[in-house]
Coordinates of C-alpha atoms and ligand atoms in Angstrom, one line a residue:
M1 CA 0.0 0.0 0.0
N2 CA 1.4 3.5 -0.8
S3 CA 0.1 6.9 -1.7
Q4 CA 0.0 5.9 -5.4
D5 CA -2.6 3.2 -4.7
K6 CA -5.7 3.8 -6.7
L7 CA -9.1 3.9 -4.9
I8 CA -11.7 2.4 -7.2
V9 CA -14.9 4.3 -7.1
F10 CA -18.0 2.1 -7.7
D11 CA -21.2 4.0 -8.0
T12 CA -24.5 2.3 -7.2
T13 CA -26.9 5.3 -7.7
L14 CA -28.7 3.4 -10.4
R15 CA -29.1 0.2 -8.4
D16 CA -29.0 0.7 -4.6
G17 CA -29.8 4.4 -5.0
E18 CA -32.9 3.5 -7.0
Q19 CA -34.0 1.2 -4.2
S20 CA -35.0 4.3 -2.2
P21 CA -38.8 4.3 -2.4
G22 CA -39.9 6.8 -5.0
A23 CA -36.5 7.2 -6.6
S24 CA -37.3 4.9 -9.5
M25 CA -35.9 6.1 -12.8
N26 CA -36.8 5.2 -16.4
K27 CA -34.3 4.0 -19.0
D28 CA -33.5 7.4 -20.4
E29 CA -33.0 8.9 -17.0
K30 CA -30.6 6.1 -16.1
I31 CA -28.6 6.7 -19.3
R32 CA -28.4 10.3 -18.5
I33 CA -27.0 9.6 -15.0
A34 CA -24.7 6.9 -16.4
K35 CA -23.2 9.4 -18.9
M36 CA -22.7 11.9 -16.2
L37 CA -20.9 9.3 -14.0
E38 CA -18.7 8.4 -16.9
K39 CA -17.9 12.1 -17.4
M40 CA -17.1 12.2 -13.7
R41 CA -14.6 9.3 -14.3
V42 CA -16.4 6.8 -12.0
D43 CA -14.6 3.5 -12.5
I44 CA -17.6 1.2 -12.1
I45 CA -21.2 2.0 -12.7
E46 CA -23.7 -0.5 -11.1
A47 CA -26.5 -0.1 -13.6
G48 CA -29.2 -2.3 -12.0
F49 CA -30.6 -5.6 -11.2
P50 CA -31.6 -7.1 -14.5
V51 CA -33.7 -10.0 -13.2
A52 CA -36.0 -7.5 -11.4
S53 CA -38.2 -6.7 -14.4
P54 CA -38.0 -6.4 -18.2
G55 CA -37.6 -2.7 -17.7
D56 CA -34.6 -3.1 -15.4
F57 CA -33.1 -5.6 -17.9
E58 CA -33.5 -3.1 -20.8
S59 CA -32.0 -0.2 -18.7
V60 CA -28.9 -2.3 -17.8
R61 CA -28.5 -3.3 -21.5
A62 CA -28.9 0.3 -22.7
V63 CA -26.3 1.6 -20.1
A64 CA -23.9 -1.2 -21.0
E65 CA -24.2 -0.4 -24.7
T66 CA -23.8 3.4 -24.2
I67 CA -20.9 3.6 -21.7
Q68 CA -17.4 3.3 -23.1
N69 CA -15.0 4.6 -20.4
S70 CA -16.4 3.1 -17.2
T71 CA -17.0 -0.6 -16.4
V72 CA -20.7 -1.4 -16.3
C73 CA -21.8 -3.8 -13.6
A74 CA -25.1 -5.7 -13.1
L75 CA -26.3 -7.2 -9.8
A76 CA -27.4 -10.8 -9.4
R77 CA -28.3 -12.9 -6.4
A78 CA -26.3 -16.2 -6.3
L79 CA -28.9 -17.8 -8.5
N80 CA -28.5 -19.2 -12.0
K81 CA -31.4 -17.2 -13.4
D82 CA -30.1 -13.9 -12.0
I83 CA -26.6 -14.5 -13.3
D84 CA -27.7 -15.5 -16.7
R85 CA -30.0 -12.5 -17.0
A86 CA -27.1 -10.2 -15.8
G87 CA -24.8 -11.8 -18.3
E88 CA -27.3 -11.3 -21.1
A89 CA -27.9 -7.7 -20.2
L90 CA -24.2 -6.9 -20.2
A91 CA -23.4 -8.8 -23.4
G92 CA -23.1 -5.6 -25.6
G93 CA -20.9 -3.8 -23.1
K94 CA -17.2 -2.9 -23.7
S95 CA -16.1 -3.5 -20.1
T96 CA -18.5 -5.4 -17.8
R97 CA -18.7 -6.9 -14.3
I98 CA -21.2 -9.2 -12.6
H99 CA -21.8 -8.6 -8.9
T100 CA -23.2 -11.6 -7.2
F101 CA -24.2 -11.8 -3.5
I102 CA -25.7 -14.0 -0.8
A103 CA -26.4 -13.3 2.8
T104 CA -23.9 -14.6 5.4
S105 CA -25.1 -13.4 8.8
P106 CA -26.7 -15.9 11.1
I107 CA -29.9 -13.9 11.2
H108 CA -30.1 -13.7 7.4
M109 CA -29.1 -17.3 6.8
K110 CA -31.6 -18.6 9.3
H111 CA -34.7 -16.4 8.7
K112 CA -34.3 -15.1 5.2
L113 CA -32.5 -17.8 3.3
R114 CA -33.4 -20.8 5.6
M115 CA -30.1 -22.3 4.5
Q116 CA -27.2 -24.0 6.4
P117 CA -23.8 -22.2 6.2
D118 CA -22.4 -25.1 4.1
Q119 CA -25.1 -24.6 1.5
V120 CA -24.5 -20.8 1.4
V121 CA -20.8 -21.4 0.6
E122 CA -21.6 -23.9 -2.0
Q123 CA -24.2 -21.6 -3.7
A124 CA -21.8 -18.6 -3.6
V125 CA -19.0 -20.6 -5.2
A126 CA -21.3 -22.0 -7.9
A127 CA -22.6 -18.4 -8.6
V128 CA -19.1 -17.0 -9.0
K129 CA -18.1 -19.9 -11.4
R130 CA -21.3 -19.4 -13.4
A131 CA -20.8 -15.7 -13.7
R132 CA -17.3 -16.3 -15.1
K133 CA -18.9 -17.7 -18.2
F134 CA -20.0 -14.2 -19.0
T135 CA -17.0 -12.1 -17.9
D136 CA -13.7 -12.4 -16.0
N137 CA -14.6 -9.4 -13.8
I138 CA -16.6 -10.8 -10.9
E139 CA -17.5 -9.2 -7.6
F140 CA -18.8 -11.2 -4.7
S141 CA -20.6 -9.7 -1.6
P142 CA -21.4 -11.6 1.6
E143 CA -24.5 -9.6 2.3
D144 CA -24.8 -8.4 5.9
A145 CA -21.1 -9.0 6.4
G146 CA -21.2 -6.3 9.1
R147 CA -23.2 -8.8 11.3
S148 CA -21.6 -12.0 10.1
E149 CA -19.3 -14.3 12.0
F150 CA -15.7 -13.6 11.3
D151 CA -14.6 -17.2 10.7
F152 CA -17.5 -17.8 8.4
L153 CA -16.7 -14.7 6.4
C154 CA -13.1 -15.8 6.0
R155 CA -14.3 -19.2 4.8
I156 CA -16.7 -17.9 2.2
I157 CA -14.4 -15.2 1.0
E158 CA -11.5 -17.6 0.5
A159 CA -13.7 -20.0 -1.4
T160 CA -15.1 -17.3 -3.7
I161 CA -11.7 -15.8 -4.5
K162 CA -10.6 -19.3 -5.4
A163 CA -13.6 -19.6 -7.6
G164 CA -12.6 -16.5 -9.5
A165 CA -14.0 -13.4 -7.7
G166 CA -11.5 -10.5 -8.3
T167 CA -13.4 -8.1 -6.0
I168 CA -14.7 -8.9 -2.5
N169 CA -17.2 -6.4 -1.3
I170 CA -17.9 -6.2 2.5
P171 CA -21.4 -4.7 2.9
D172 CA -22.6 -3.2 6.2
T173 CA -26.0 -3.9 4.9
V174 CA -28.0 -2.5 7.8
G175 CA -25.6 0.3 8.8
Y176 CA -24.8 -1.3 12.2
N177 CA -21.1 -0.9 12.4
I178 CA -19.0 1.9 13.9
P179 CA -15.8 3.1 12.2
S180 CA -13.2 1.6 14.5
Q181 CA -14.9 -1.8 14.4
F182 CA -15.5 -1.7 10.7
G183 CA -11.9 -0.6 9.9
E184 CA -10.6 -3.4 12.1
L185 CA -12.8 -6.0 10.4
I186 CA -11.4 -5.0 7.0
K187 CA -7.8 -5.2 8.3
R188 CA -8.3 -8.6 9.9
L189 CA -10.0 -10.0 6.8
I190 CA -7.1 -8.9 4.6
E191 CA -4.5 -10.2 7.1
T192 CA -6.3 -13.6 7.8
I193 CA -7.6 -14.8 4.4
P194 CA -4.8 -16.7 2.8
N195 CA -5.6 -15.6 -0.8
A196 CA -6.7 -12.1 0.1
D197 CA -3.9 -10.6 -2.1
K198 CA -5.7 -12.1 -5.2
A199 CA -8.7 -9.7 -4.7
V200 CA -9.5 -6.1 -4.3
F201 CA -11.3 -5.5 -1.0
S202 CA -14.3 -3.2 -1.3
V203 CA -16.9 -1.7 1.1
H204 CA -20.5 -0.9 0.8
C205 CA -21.9 1.0 3.8
H206 CA -25.4 2.0 4.7
N207 CA -26.2 5.1 6.7
D208 CA -28.7 3.9 9.3
L209 CA -26.6 5.4 12.1
G210 CA -25.3 8.3 9.9
L211 CA -21.9 6.5 9.7
A212 CA -21.8 5.3 6.1
V213 CA -19.1 7.7 5.0
A214 CA -17.1 7.4 8.3
N215 CA -17.2 3.6 8.0
S216 CA -16.1 3.7 4.4
L217 CA -13.2 6.0 5.2
A218 CA -12.1 3.7 8.2
A219 CA -12.2 0.8 5.8
I220 CA -10.1 2.7 3.2
M221 CA -7.5 3.5 6.0
N222 CA -7.4 -0.2 6.7
G223 CA -6.8 -1.5 3.2
A224 CA -10.1 -1.4 1.2
R225 CA -9.3 -0.2 -2.3
Q226 CA -12.8 0.0 -3.7
V227 CA -15.6 2.1 -2.2
E228 CA -19.2 1.7 -3.1
C229 CA -21.3 4.9 -3.0
T230 CA -24.0 6.9 -4.5
I231 CA -24.5 10.5 -5.6
N232 CA -26.1 12.5 -2.7
G233 CA -25.9 9.4 -0.6
L234 CA -29.1 8.1 -2.1
G235 CA -30.0 4.5 -1.3
E236 CA -32.1 1.9 0.6
R237 CA -33.5 3.4 3.8
A238 CA -31.1 6.1 5.2
G239 CA -29.0 5.6 2.0
N240 CA -25.4 4.7 1.1
A241 CA -22.1 6.5 1.6
A242 CA -22.2 9.7 -0.4
L243 CA -19.7 9.6 -3.3
E244 CA -19.0 13.3 -3.1
E245 CA -18.1 13.1 0.6
V246 CA -15.9 10.0 0.3
V247 CA -14.1 11.4 -2.7
M248 CA -13.5 14.9 -1.2
A249 CA -12.4 13.4 2.1
V250 CA -9.7 11.3 0.3
A251 CA -8.7 14.2 -1.9
T252 CA -8.6 16.8 0.9
R253 CA -6.8 14.6 3.5
Q254 CA -4.0 13.2 1.4
D255 CA -1.9 13.3 4.6
V256 CA -4.1 10.6 6.0
F257 CA -5.2 8.4 3.0
Q258 CA -2.6 6.4 1.1
C259 CA -4.6 6.3 -2.1
K260 CA -6.2 8.5 -4.7
T261 CA -9.3 8.4 -6.9
D262 CA -9.5 9.3 -10.6
I263 CA -12.7 11.3 -10.1
D264 CA -13.0 14.6 -11.9
T265 CA -14.3 16.5 -8.8
T266 CA -15.4 19.5 -10.8
Q267 CA -18.3 17.4 -12.1
I268 CA -19.6 16.7 -8.6
V269 CA -22.1 19.6 -8.3
T270 CA -23.6 19.0 -11.7
G271 CA -23.9 15.3 -11.0
S272 CA -25.6 16.0 -7.7
K273 CA -28.1 18.4 -9.2
L274 CA -28.9 16.0 -12.0
V275 CA -29.6 13.1 -9.6
A276 CA -31.7 15.4 -7.4
N277 CA -33.6 16.7 -10.4
I278 CA -34.3 13.2 -11.8
T279 CA -35.3 11.5 -8.5
G280 CA -37.0 14.4 -6.9
F281 CA -34.8 13.8 -3.8
A282 CA -33.8 17.4 -3.0
V283 CA -30.4 18.0 -1.4
Q284 CA -30.6 19.6 2.1
P285 CA -28.9 23.1 2.1
N286 CA -26.3 22.1 4.7
K287 CA -25.3 18.9 3.0
A288 CA -21.5 18.6 2.8
I289 CA -20.0 19.4 -0.6
V290 CA -23.2 19.7 -2.6
G291 CA -25.6 21.6 -0.3
V292 CA -26.2 25.2 -1.4
N293 CA -24.8 26.4 1.9
A294 CA -21.7 24.1 1.8
F295 CA -19.4 27.0 0.8
A296 CA -21.6 30.0 2.1
H297 CA -20.2 32.1 4.9
E298 CA -22.9 33.7 6.9
S299 CA -21.2 35.1 9.9
G300 CA -19.4 38.4 9.6
I301 CA -16.2 37.0 11.3
H302 CA -16.1 34.1 8.8
Q303 CA -16.7 36.3 5.8
D304 CA -14.0 38.7 6.9
G305 CA -11.6 35.7 7.4
V306 CA -12.3 34.3 4.0
I307 CA -11.8 37.6 2.3
K308 CA -8.4 38.0 4.0
S309 CA -7.4 34.4 3.3
R310 CA -9.7 31.7 2.0
E311 CA -8.0 29.0 4.1
T312 CA -9.1 30.6 7.3
Y313 CA -12.5 28.9 7.0
E314 CA -12.4 26.9 3.8
I315 CA -10.7 23.5 3.5
M316 CA -11.7 23.0 -0.1
R317 CA -12.3 25.3 -3.1
A318 CA -15.9 25.6 -4.2
Q319 CA -14.7 25.6 -7.8
D320 CA -12.9 22.2 -7.3
V321 CA -16.3 20.5 -6.7
G322 CA -18.0 22.4 -9.5
W323 CA -19.6 25.4 -7.8
S324 CA -18.9 28.3 -10.0
D325 CA -19.6 32.1 -9.6
N326 CA -19.6 33.0 -13.2
R327 CA -22.2 30.6 -14.4
M328 CA -23.0 30.8 -18.1
V329 CA -26.5 32.1 -18.6
L330 CA -28.8 31.9 -21.6
G331 CA -31.7 34.2 -22.4
K332 CA -34.4 34.8 -24.9
H333 CA -31.9 35.9 -27.6
S334 CA -29.8 32.7 -27.3
G335 CA -30.0 30.6 -30.4
R336 CA -30.1 26.9 -31.0
N337 CA -26.4 26.6 -31.2
A338 CA -25.8 28.3 -27.8
F339 CA -28.5 26.0 -26.4
R340 CA -26.9 22.9 -27.9
A341 CA -23.4 24.0 -26.6
R342 CA -24.7 24.4 -23.1
L343 CA -26.4 21.0 -23.3
T344 CA -23.1 19.4 -24.4
A345 CA -21.2 21.1 -21.5
L346 CA -23.8 19.6 -19.2
G347 CA -23.3 16.2 -20.7
V348 CA -26.7 16.0 -22.2
E349 CA -27.2 14.5 -25.7
F350 CA -30.5 14.0 -27.3
K351 CA -31.2 10.8 -29.2
S352 CA -32.6 12.7 -32.2
E353 CA -32.8 16.2 -33.7
E354 CA -36.6 16.1 -33.0
D355 CA -36.0 15.7 -29.3
L356 CA -33.5 18.6 -29.4
N357 CA -36.0 20.7 -31.3
E358 CA -38.7 19.9 -28.7
A359 CA -36.4 20.9 -25.9
F360 CA -35.3 24.1 -27.7
A361 CA -39.0 25.0 -28.2
K362 CA -39.6 24.6 -24.5
F363 CA -36.5 26.7 -23.8
K364 CA -37.9 29.5 -25.9
V365 CA -41.2 29.4 -24.1
L366 CA -39.4 29.5 -20.8
A367 CA -37.0 32.3 -22.0
D368 CA -40.1 34.4 -22.8
K369 CA -41.3 34.1 -19.2
K370 CA -37.9 34.2 -17.4
H371 CA -35.1 36.7 -18.0
E372 CA -32.1 34.5 -17.4
I373 CA -31.9 30.7 -17.9
F374 CA -29.4 28.9 -15.7
D375 CA -28.0 25.4 -15.9
E376 CA -30.5 24.2 -13.4
D377 CA -33.4 25.4 -15.6
I378 CA -31.9 23.6 -18.5
Q379 CA -31.6 20.3 -16.5
A380 CA -35.2 20.6 -15.5
L381 CA -36.3 21.2 -19.0
V382 CA -34.3 18.2 -20.3
T383 CA -35.9 16.1 -17.5
E384 CA -39.3 17.2 -18.7
T385 CA -38.5 16.4 -22.4
T386 CA -36.9 13.0 -21.7
Q387 CA -39.3 11.8 -19.0
T388 CA -42.2 11.7 -21.4
I389 CA -43.1 8.1 -20.9
A390 CA -43.9 5.8 -23.9
N391 CA -47.6 5.4 -23.4
E392 CA -48.5 8.8 -22.0
R393 CA -52.2 8.5 -21.6
I394 CA -53.0 11.7 -19.8
K395 CA -51.9 15.1 -21.1
L396 CA -52.6 18.6 -19.6
V397 CA -54.4 20.7 -22.1
S398 CA -55.3 23.8 -20.0
L399 CA -55.6 25.0 -16.4
R400 CA -57.4 28.0 -14.9
V401 CA -57.3 28.7 -11.2
C402 CA -59.0 31.4 -9.1
S403 CA -57.5 32.6 -5.8
E404 CA -59.0 35.6 -4.0
T405 CA -58.9 36.7 -0.3
G406 CA -62.0 35.5 1.5
E407 CA -63.0 33.2 -1.4
T408 CA -62.6 29.4 -1.8
P409 CA -59.9 28.6 -4.3
C410 CA -61.1 26.8 -7.4
S411 CA -59.6 25.2 -10.5
R412 CA -60.9 24.3 -13.9
I413 CA -58.8 21.7 -15.8
I414 CA -58.9 20.2 -19.2
L415 CA -57.1 16.9 -19.7
N416 CA -56.6 14.9 -22.8
I417 CA -57.1 11.2 -21.9
D418 CA -56.4 8.6 -24.5
G419 CA -57.0 11.2 -27.2
E420 CA -60.3 12.6 -25.7
E421 CA -60.6 15.9 -24.0
Q422 CA -62.3 16.0 -20.6
Q423 CA -63.0 18.9 -18.3
S424 CA -63.6 19.2 -14.6
V425 CA -64.0 21.9 -12.0
S426 CA -63.2 21.7 -8.3
E427 CA -62.7 23.7 -5.2
G428 CA -60.0 23.0 -2.6
D429 CA -57.9 24.2 0.3
G430 CA -55.6 26.1 -2.1
T431 CA -55.2 26.2 -5.9
V432 CA -52.9 23.2 -5.9
D433 CA -55.4 21.1 -3.8
A434 CA -58.3 22.3 -6.0
S435 CA -56.4 21.3 -9.2
F436 CA -55.5 17.9 -7.9
K437 CA -59.1 17.3 -6.9
A438 CA -60.3 18.4 -10.3
I439 CA -57.9 16.0 -12.0
N440 CA -59.0 13.2 -9.7
K441 CA -62.6 13.8 -10.6
I442 CA -61.7 12.8 -14.1
V443 CA -59.1 10.2 -13.5
N444 CA -60.3 8.6 -10.3
S445 CA -56.9 7.1 -9.9
G446 CA -57.2 5.4 -6.5
T447 CA -53.7 6.6 -5.7
E448 CA -52.4 7.8 -2.3
L449 CA -50.3 11.0 -2.3
Q450 CA -47.2 10.3 -0.4
L451 CA -45.2 13.4 -1.0
Y452 CA -45.7 16.8 -2.5
S453 CA -42.6 19.1 -2.5
V454 CA -41.8 22.3 -4.2
N455 CA -38.2 23.6 -4.7
N456 CA -37.2 26.8 -6.4
I457 CA -34.6 25.8 -9.1
T458 CA -32.7 29.1 -8.9
S459 CA -33.2 32.2 -6.7
G460 CA -35.5 35.1 -7.4
T461 CA -39.3 35.3 -7.7
D462 CA -39.1 34.5 -11.4
S463 CA -37.4 31.2 -10.6
Q464 CA -39.0 28.0 -11.8
G465 CA -40.7 25.9 -9.2
E466 CA -39.7 22.3 -9.4
V467 CA -42.4 20.0 -8.0
T468 CA -42.2 16.4 -7.0
V469 CA -45.3 14.3 -6.5
R470 CA -45.0 10.8 -5.1
L471 CA -47.9 8.5 -5.5
Q472 CA -48.6 5.1 -4.2
K473 CA -51.0 2.5 -5.5
N474 CA -51.1 -1.2 -4.6
G475 CA -47.5 -1.2 -3.3
S476 CA -46.1 0.5 -6.4
I477 CA -44.5 3.9 -5.8
V478 CA -43.8 6.5 -8.5
N479 CA -42.3 9.9 -8.6
G480 CA -43.6 12.6 -11.0
Q481 CA -41.8 15.9 -11.8
G482 CA -42.9 19.2 -13.2
A483 CA -41.2 22.5 -13.5
D484 CA -42.7 25.9 -14.4
T485 CA -42.4 29.5 -13.4
D486 CA -46.0 29.1 -12.1
I487 CA -46.0 26.6 -9.3
V488 CA -49.6 25.6 -9.7
I489 CA -48.8 24.6 -13.3
A490 CA -45.6 22.9 -12.2
S491 CA -47.7 21.0 -9.6
V492 CA -50.2 19.8 -12.1
K493 CA -47.5 18.7 -14.5
A494 CA -45.9 16.7 -11.7
Y495 CA -49.2 15.1 -10.7
V496 CA -50.0 14.2 -14.3
N497 CA -46.5 12.8 -14.8
A498 CA -46.9 10.6 -11.7
L499 CA -50.3 9.4 -12.8
N500 CA -49.0 8.4 -16.2
K501 CA -46.2 6.5 -14.6
I502 CA -48.4 4.7 -12.1
M503 CA -50.7 3.6 -14.9
E504 CA -47.9 1.3 -16.1
P505 CA -47.2 -0.6 -12.9
V506 CA -44.2 -2.9 -13.1
D507 CA -43.7 -6.1 -11.2
R508 CA -40.1 -5.8 -9.9
K509 CA -38.2 -8.1 -7.6
H510 CA -36.2 -6.5 -4.8
P511 CA -32.6 -7.9 -4.8
Q512 CA -32.5 -8.4 -1.0
S513 CA -36.0 -9.9 -0.6
S514 CA -36.3 -13.3 1.0
N515 CA -38.1 -14.5 -2.1
L516 CA -35.4 -16.6 -3.7
Ligands
KIV1 O1 -26.5 -3.5 1.2 C1 -26.2 -4.5 0.6 O2 -25.8 -5.5 1.3 C2 -26.3 -4.6 -0.8 C3 -25.7 -5.8 -1.5 C4 -26.5 -6.2 -2.6 C5 -24.3 -5.5 -1.8 O3 -26.8 -3.7 -1.4
ZN2 ZN1 -26.9 -1.8 -0.2

């Protein structure tokens, strides 16, 4: 180990990140995020769990066919059908990896798998061998390693390395560990397992106790050379280790870490905004690295210090993670070429000229309403253009709302449903509530509203409001987005988008379910 060691960055935003309820993404959204991760120089992109559903399979296949400079990985339980499906989805990829896993903690083996430890080892070894028929690049994870018995972990890891796994990932699946203990675990595993030098040790930490990043860093200090993480820390329950935090900790504290990543850190903020925009999971203002306040100095003493010498209160440069003061702004006089150039700089490519034209037309409409168009506006606009789902059955035709002091707010809406226009009127507690009620009179969706959130995309009263609506029906959860300078219209767009998505429910398997 020395300071030249490379720390492999394995991003699982598209797989574990997508397991956050409501963060599901469609194929085009996944391709957009994958391209951004490639631009950020992430080493490995875990694109999904192909056996989960035909849609998941297609998304992994599309990402594998698109990405050229990062390795694309697919997740598979230690089951033949999962591994074959993963292998098939990755077939068109340039550099690919299969990540297979099985639970190893006593509690998981007994209650979830209902298997004896010997059977678990046998199945893990068989899975690694089968995966090798598709690629030489195999990762094995003993799920819930953080609560597994040390001797059993050593046994299964030794056997899977022998079977051909080149990466051994140690997941703290339920976020139970604390840094000193987790670092020690990694150190002991590397020291004890006879063939440990034949594999790269990786970690995958969940944030249930808010320790995912701390545990990952402790593991890196103790020999882990791959870290699994997600943009904005998205992921199952409390999420995974945040990529931006791990990467910037390693970059900033080179006196402590004996390794380096290849990440282009100047892409971090763009990546964070893209993921927030697509998933509707807003970033808290005080979030490290990517929160809007991360580099803002409020107190006079701090401001004075930073003006005299930046290092007084800043340990990183805002520009190094992609915050920039002189942001390029477009306006109503900007032409198609300037618009296209800005899209290219943001890593957005449209599949066809028609899609570009549609986005440009929307840009012109927005530019008429809003003086300055920022990168965040463009991202929202691209999301709106690309998220149009294949069989969009409901379209907003027009909306009229009335709001007056002392009067009950009301809304009149016209929707086009399956090609036929339908109108409805409703009153409500506010104009948004009235509009949603009017929509429901027509659609009668039977959905439950789980989340309604409004964020201003940029500052100023002419900013676009970006609305996320999360709906639930029969266990299926979708996220709809809409953006507009008028927040009632943005809300209606988001609601209609969510309704369209929920009309196409998909039967997806969860990778960590007991249903083997
Ligand atoms: O948290 C976990 O254990 C996982 C595995 C599939 C690696 O996500
Ligand atoms: Zn996980």
